[in-house]
PDB file of C-alpha atoms and ligand atoms in Angstrom:
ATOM      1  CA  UNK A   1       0.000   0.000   0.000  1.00  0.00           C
ATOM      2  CA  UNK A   2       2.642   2.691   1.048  1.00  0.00           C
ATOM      3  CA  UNK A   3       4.969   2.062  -2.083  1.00  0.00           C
ATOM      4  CA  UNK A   4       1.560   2.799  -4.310  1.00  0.00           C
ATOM      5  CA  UNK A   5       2.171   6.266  -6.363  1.00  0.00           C
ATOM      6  CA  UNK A   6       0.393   8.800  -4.453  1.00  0.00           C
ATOM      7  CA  UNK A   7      -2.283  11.007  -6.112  1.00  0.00           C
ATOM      8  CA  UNK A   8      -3.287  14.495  -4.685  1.00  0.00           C
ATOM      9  CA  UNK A   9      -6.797  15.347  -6.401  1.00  0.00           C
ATOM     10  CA  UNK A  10      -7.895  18.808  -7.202  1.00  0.00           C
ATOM     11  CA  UNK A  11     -11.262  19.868  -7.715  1.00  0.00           C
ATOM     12  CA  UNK A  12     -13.289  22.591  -7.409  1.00  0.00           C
ATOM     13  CA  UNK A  13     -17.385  21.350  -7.626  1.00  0.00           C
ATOM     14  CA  UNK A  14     -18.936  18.329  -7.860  1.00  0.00           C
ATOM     15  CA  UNK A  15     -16.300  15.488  -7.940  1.00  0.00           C
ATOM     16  CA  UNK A  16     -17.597  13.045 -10.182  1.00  0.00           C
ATOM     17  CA  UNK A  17     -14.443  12.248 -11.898  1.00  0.00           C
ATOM     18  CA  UNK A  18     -12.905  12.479  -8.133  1.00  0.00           C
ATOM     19  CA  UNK A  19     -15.296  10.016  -7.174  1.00  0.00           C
ATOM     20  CA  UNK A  20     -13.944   7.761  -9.985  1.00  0.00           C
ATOM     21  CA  UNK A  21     -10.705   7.906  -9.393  1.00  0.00           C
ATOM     22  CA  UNK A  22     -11.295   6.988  -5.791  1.00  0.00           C
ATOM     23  CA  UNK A  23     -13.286   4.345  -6.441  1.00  0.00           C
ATOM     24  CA  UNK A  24     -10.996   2.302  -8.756  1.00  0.00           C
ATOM     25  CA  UNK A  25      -8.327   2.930  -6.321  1.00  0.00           C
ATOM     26  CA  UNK A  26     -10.358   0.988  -3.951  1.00  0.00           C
ATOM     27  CA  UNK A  27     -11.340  -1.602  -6.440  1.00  0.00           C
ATOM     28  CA  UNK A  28      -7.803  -2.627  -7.824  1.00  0.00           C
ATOM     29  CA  UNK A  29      -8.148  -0.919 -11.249  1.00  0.00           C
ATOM     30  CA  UNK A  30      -6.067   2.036 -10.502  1.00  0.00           C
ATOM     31  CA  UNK A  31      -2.515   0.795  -8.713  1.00  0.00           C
ATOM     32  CA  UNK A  32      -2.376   4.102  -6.852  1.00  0.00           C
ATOM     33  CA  UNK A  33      -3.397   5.881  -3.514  1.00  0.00           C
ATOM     34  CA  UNK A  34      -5.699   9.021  -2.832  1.00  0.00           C
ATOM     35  CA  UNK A  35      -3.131  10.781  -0.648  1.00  0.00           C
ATOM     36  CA  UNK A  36      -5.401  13.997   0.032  1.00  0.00           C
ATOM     37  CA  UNK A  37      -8.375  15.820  -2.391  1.00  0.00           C
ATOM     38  CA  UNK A  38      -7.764  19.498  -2.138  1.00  0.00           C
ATOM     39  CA  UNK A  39     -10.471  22.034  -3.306  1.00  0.00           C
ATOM     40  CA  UNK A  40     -10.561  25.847  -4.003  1.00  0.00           C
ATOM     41  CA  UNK A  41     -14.130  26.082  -2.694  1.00  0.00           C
ATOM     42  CA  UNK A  42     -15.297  25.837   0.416  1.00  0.00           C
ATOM     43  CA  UNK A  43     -18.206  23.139   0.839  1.00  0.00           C
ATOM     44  CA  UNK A  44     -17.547  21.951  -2.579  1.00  0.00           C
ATOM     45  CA  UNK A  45     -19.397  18.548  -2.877  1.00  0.00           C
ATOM     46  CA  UNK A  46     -16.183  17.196  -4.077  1.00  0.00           C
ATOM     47  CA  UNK A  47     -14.532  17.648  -0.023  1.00  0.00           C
ATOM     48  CA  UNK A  48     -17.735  15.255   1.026  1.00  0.00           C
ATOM     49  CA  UNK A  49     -16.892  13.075  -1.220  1.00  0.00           C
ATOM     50  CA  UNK A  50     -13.232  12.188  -0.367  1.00  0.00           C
ATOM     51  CA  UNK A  51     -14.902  13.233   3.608  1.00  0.00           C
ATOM     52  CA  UNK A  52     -17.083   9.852   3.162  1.00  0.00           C
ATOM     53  CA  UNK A  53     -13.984   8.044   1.569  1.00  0.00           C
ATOM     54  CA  UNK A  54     -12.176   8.805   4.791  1.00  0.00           C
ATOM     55  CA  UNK A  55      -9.334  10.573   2.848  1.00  0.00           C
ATOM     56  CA  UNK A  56      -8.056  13.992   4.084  1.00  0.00           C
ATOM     57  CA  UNK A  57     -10.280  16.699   1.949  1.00  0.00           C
ATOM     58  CA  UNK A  58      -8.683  20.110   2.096  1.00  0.00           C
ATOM     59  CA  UNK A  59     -10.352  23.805   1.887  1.00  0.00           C
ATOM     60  CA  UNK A  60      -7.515  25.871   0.240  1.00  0.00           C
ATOM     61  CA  UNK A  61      -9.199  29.093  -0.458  1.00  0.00           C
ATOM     62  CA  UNK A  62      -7.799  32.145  -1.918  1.00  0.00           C
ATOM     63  CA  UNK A  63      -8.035  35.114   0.620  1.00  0.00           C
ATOM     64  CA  UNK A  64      -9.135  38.269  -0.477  1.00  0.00           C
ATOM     65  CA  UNK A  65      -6.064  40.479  -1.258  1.00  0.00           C
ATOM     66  CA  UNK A  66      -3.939  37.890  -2.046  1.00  0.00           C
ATOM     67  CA  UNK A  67      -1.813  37.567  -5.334  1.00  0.00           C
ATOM     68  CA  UNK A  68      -2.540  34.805  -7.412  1.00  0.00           C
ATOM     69  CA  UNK A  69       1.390  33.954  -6.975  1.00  0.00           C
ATOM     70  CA  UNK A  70       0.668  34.214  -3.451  1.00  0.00           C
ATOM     71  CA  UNK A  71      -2.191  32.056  -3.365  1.00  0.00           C
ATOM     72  CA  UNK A  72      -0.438  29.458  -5.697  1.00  0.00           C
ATOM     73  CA  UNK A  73       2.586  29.339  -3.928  1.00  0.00           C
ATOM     74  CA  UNK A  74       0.488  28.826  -0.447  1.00  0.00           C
ATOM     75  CA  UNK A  75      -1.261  25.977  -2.530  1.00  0.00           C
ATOM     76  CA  UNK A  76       1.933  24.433  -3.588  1.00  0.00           C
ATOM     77  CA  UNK A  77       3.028  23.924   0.059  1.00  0.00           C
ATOM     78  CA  UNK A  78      -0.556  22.094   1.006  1.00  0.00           C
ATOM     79  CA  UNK A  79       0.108  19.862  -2.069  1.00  0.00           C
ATOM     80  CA  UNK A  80       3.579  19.298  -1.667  1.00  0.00           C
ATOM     81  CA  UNK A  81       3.109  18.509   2.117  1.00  0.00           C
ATOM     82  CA  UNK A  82       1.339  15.317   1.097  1.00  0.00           C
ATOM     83  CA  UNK A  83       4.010  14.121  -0.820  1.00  0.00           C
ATOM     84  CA  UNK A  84       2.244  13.554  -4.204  1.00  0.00           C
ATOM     85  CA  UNK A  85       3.565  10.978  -7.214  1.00  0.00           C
ATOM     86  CA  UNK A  86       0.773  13.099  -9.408  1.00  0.00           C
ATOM     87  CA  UNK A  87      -1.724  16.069  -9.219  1.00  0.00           C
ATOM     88  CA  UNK A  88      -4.791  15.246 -10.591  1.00  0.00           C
ATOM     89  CA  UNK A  89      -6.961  18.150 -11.468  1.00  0.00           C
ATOM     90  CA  UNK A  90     -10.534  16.934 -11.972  1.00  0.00           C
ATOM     91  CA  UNK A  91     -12.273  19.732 -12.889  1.00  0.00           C
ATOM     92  CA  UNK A  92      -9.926  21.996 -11.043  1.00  0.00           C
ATOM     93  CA  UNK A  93     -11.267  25.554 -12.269  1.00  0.00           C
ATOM     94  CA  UNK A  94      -8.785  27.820 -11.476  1.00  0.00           C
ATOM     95  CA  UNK A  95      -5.801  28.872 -13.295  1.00  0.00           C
ATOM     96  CA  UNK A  96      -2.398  27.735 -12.129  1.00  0.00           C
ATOM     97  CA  UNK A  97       0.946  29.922 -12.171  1.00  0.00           C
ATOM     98  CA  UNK A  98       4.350  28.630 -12.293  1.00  0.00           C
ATOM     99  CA  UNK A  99       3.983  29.475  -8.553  1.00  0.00           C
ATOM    100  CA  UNK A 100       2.595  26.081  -8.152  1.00  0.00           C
ATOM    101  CA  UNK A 101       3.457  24.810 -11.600  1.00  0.00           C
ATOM    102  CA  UNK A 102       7.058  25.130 -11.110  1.00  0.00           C
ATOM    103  CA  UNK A 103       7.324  22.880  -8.255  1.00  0.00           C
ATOM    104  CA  UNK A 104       5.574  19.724  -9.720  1.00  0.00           C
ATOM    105  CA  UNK A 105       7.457  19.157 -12.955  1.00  0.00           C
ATOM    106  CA  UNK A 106       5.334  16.554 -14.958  1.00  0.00           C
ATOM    107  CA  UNK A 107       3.483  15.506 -12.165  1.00  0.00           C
ATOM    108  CA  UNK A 108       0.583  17.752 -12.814  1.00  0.00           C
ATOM    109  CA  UNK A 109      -2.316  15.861 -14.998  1.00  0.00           C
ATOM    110  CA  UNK A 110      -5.152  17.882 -16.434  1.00  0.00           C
ATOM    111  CA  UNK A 111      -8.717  16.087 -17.558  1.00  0.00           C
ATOM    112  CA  UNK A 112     -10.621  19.145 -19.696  1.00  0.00           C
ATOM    113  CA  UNK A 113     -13.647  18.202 -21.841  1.00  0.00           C
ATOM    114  CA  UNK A 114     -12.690  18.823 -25.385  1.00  0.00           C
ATOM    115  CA  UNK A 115     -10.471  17.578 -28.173  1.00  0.00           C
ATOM    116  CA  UNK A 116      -6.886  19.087 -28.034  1.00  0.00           C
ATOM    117  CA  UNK A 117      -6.963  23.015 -29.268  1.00  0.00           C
ATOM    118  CA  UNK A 118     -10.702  22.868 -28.766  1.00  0.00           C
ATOM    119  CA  UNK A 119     -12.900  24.811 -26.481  1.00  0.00           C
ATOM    120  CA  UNK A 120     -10.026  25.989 -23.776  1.00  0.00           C
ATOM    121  CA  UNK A 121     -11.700  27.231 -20.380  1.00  0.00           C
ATOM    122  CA  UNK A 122     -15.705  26.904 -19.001  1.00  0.00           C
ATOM    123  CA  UNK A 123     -18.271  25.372 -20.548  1.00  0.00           C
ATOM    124  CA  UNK A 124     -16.564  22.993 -22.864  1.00  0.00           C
ATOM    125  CA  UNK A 125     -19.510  20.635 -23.323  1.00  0.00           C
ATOM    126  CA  UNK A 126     -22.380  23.653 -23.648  1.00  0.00           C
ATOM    127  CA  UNK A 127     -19.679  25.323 -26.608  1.00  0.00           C
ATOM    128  CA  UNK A 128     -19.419  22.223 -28.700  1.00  0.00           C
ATOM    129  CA  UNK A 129     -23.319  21.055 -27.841  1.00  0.00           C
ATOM    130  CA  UNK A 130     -24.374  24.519 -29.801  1.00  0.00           C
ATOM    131  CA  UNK A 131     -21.655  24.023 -32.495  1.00  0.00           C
ATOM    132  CA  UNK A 132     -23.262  20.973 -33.550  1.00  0.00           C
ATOM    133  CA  UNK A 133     -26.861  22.892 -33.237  1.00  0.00           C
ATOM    134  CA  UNK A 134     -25.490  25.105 -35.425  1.00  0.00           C
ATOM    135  CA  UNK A 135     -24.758  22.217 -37.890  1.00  0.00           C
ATOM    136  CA  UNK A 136     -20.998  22.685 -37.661  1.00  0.00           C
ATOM    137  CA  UNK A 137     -19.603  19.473 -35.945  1.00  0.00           C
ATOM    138  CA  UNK A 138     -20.804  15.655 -34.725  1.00  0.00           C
ATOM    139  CA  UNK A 139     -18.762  15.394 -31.952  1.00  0.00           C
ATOM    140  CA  UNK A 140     -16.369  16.350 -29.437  1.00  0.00           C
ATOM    141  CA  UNK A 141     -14.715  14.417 -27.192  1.00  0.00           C
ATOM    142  CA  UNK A 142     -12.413  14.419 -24.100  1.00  0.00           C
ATOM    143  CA  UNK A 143      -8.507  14.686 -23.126  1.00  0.00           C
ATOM    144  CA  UNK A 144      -6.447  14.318 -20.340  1.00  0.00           C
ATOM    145  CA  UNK A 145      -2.884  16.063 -20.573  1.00  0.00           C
ATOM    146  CA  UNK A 146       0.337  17.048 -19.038  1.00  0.00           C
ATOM    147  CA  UNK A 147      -0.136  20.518 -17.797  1.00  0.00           C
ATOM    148  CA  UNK A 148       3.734  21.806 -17.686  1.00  0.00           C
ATOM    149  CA  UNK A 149       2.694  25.873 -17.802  1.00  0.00           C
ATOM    150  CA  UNK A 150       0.115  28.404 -17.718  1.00  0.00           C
ATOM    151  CA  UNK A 151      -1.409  27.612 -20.868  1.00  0.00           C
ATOM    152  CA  UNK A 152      -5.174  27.025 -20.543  1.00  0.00           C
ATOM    153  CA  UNK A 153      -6.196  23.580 -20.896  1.00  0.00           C
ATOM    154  CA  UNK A 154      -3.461  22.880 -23.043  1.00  0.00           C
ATOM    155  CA  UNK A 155       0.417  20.367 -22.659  1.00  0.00           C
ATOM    156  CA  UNK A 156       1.472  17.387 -23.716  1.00  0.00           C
ATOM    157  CA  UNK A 157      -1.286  15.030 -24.681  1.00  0.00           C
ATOM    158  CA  UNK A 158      -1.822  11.824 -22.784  1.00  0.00           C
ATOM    159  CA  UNK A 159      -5.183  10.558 -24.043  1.00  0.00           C
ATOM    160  CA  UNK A 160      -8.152  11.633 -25.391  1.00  0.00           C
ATOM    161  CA  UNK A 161     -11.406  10.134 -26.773  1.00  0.00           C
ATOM    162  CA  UNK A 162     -13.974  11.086 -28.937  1.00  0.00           C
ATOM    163  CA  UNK A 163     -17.816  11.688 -28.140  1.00  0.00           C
ATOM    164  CA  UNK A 164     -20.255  11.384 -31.031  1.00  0.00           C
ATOM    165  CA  UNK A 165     -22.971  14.274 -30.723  1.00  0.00           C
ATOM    166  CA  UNK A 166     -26.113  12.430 -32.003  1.00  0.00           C
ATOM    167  CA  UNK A 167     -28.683  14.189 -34.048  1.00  0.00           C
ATOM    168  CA  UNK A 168     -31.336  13.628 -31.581  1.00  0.00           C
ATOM    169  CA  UNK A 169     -29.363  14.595 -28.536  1.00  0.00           C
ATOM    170  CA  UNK A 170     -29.633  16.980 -25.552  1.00  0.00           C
ATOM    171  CA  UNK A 171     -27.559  19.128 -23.718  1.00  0.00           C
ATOM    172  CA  UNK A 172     -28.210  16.850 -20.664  1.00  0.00           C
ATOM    173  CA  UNK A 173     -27.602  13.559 -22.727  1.00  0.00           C
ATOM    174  CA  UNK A 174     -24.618  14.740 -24.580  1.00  0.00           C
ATOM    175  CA  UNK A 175     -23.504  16.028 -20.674  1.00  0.00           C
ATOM    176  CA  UNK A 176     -23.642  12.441 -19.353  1.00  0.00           C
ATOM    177  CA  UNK A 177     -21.821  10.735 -21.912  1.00  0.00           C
ATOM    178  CA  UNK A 178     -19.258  13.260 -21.857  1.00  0.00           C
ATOM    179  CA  UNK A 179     -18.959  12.764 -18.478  1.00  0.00           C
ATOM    180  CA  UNK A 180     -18.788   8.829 -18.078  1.00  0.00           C
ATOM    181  CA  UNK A 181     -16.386   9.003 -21.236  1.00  0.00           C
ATOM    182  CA  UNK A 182     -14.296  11.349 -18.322  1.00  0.00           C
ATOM    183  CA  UNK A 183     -14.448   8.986 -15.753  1.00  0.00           C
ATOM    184  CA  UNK A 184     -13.416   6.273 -17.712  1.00  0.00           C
ATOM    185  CA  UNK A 185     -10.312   8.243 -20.033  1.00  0.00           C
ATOM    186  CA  UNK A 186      -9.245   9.349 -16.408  1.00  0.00           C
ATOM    187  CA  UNK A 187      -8.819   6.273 -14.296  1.00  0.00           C
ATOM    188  CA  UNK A 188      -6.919   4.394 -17.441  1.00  0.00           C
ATOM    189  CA  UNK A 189      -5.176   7.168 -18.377  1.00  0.00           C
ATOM    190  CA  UNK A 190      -3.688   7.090 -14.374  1.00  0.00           C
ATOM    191  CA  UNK A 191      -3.528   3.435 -14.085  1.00  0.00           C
ATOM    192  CA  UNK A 192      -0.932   3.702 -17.164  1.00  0.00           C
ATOM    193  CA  UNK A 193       0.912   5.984 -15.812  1.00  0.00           C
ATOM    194  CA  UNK A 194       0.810   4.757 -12.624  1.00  0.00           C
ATOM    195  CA  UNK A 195       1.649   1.377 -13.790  1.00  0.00           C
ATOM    196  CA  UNK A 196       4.800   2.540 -15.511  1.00  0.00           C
ATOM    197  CA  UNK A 197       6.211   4.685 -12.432  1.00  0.00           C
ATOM    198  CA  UNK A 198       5.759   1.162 -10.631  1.00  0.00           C
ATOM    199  CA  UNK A 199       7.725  -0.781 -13.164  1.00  0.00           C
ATOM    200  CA  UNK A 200      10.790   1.807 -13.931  1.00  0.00           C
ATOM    201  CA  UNK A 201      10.818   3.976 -10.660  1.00  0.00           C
ATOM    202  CA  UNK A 202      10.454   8.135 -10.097  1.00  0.00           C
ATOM    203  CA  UNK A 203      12.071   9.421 -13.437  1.00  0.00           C
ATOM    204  CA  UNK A 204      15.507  10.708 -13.006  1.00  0.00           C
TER     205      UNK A 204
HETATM  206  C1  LIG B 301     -15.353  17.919 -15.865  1.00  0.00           C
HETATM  207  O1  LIG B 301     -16.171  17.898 -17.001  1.00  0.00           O
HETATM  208  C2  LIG B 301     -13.952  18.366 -16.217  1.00  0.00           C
HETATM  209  O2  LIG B 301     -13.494  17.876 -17.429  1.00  0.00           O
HETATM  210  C3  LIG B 301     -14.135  19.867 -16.273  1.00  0.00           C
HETATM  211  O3  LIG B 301     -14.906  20.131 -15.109  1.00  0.00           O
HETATM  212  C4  LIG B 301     -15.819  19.043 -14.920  1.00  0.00           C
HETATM  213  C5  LIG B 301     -15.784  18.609 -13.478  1.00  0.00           C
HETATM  214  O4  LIG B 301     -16.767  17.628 -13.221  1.00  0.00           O
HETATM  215  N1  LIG B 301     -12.885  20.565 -16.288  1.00  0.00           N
HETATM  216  C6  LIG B 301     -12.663  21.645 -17.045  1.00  0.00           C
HETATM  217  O5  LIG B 301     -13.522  22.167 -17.724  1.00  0.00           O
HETATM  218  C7  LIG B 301     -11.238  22.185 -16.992  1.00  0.00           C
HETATM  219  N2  LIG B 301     -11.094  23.265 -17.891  1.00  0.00           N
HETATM  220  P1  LIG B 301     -16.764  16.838 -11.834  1.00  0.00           P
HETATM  221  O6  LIG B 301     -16.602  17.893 -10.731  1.00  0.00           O
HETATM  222  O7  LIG B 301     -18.078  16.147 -11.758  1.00  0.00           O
HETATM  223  O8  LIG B 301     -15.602  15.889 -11.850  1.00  0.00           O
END
């Protein structure tokens, strides 16, 4: 258990994809450990969550007057303090400086709701759902990347999968297949990675 790679979650709402990557920790499918979920929001349903796990969930809020640097760098020591293989930010909506970037050198692992160079930022799903509307696309789809700098939603691509927008759909349909296509894409994109610091070690 101890020598599993230890995953730090970030999140700032609901948790769904947290929930998933807690759950196939418990259930074999990801080799890895949920060493702490950390959220910008106070009473985000995400701490309740890892609360009913029994894993450490963390308020880090920003305080009013503080830098972003500041805040990051404050962040950075929370994180760091758990002593964290990767950071997994599951819907983690807050920009991050090098402040905290700089410290986790590709550790950090970003899931965002769209195809590479598509749809950066909020409302991912709701942007492509009234492109196809419009009649200019049939799907979308989701990634999960390497997040090595303060580009938005953008790094060195680990995985991504495709979503087809049906004809017929809704928002809310579209919305929930994104979203189990997340949870899935998420956990196996971990368990590789996870399964390959097991077998060859911390990189150099
Ligand atoms: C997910 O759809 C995730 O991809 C998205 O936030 C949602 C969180 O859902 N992240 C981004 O848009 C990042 N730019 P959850 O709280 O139920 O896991």
């Amino acid at each position: 258990m101890e020598s599993l790679p230890r995953l730090v979650v970030m999140a700032s709402g609901n948790g769904s994809n947290a929930q998933a990557i807690i759950e196939a920790c418990a259930d074999g499918r990801l080799p890895a450990r949920v060493v702490a979920v950390v959220s910008d929001r106070l009473g985000a349903p995400v701490l309740e969550r890892a609360d009913r796990a029994g894993l450490p969930a963390v308020h880090v809020g920003k305080r009013a007057h503080e830098s972003r640097s500041d805040y990051d760098a404050r962040l950075a020591d929370v994180v760091s303090g758990f002593d964290p293989d990767f950071i997994v930010l599951a819907g983690w909506m807050r920009l991050l400086t090098m402040s905290f970037l700089g410290w986790f050198p590709s550790m950090v692992v970003n899931l965002h709701p769209a195809l590479p160079g598509e749809f950066p930022g909020t409302h991912a799903i709701e942007r492509a759902f009234a492109e196809a509307e419009a009649g200019l696309r049939t799907s979308s789809g989701v990634m999960v990347h390497l997040v090595p700098d303060e580009g938005v939603d953008d790094g060195p691509v680990l995985a991504t999968t495709e979503v087809t927008i049906l004809a017929d759909d809704t928002l809310a349909a579209f919305e929930a297949r994104m979203h189990a296509a997340e949870h899935q894409l998420l956990v196996t994109t971990l368990a590789d990675l996870c399964t390959r610091r097991l077998s060859h070690g911390a990189p150099a």
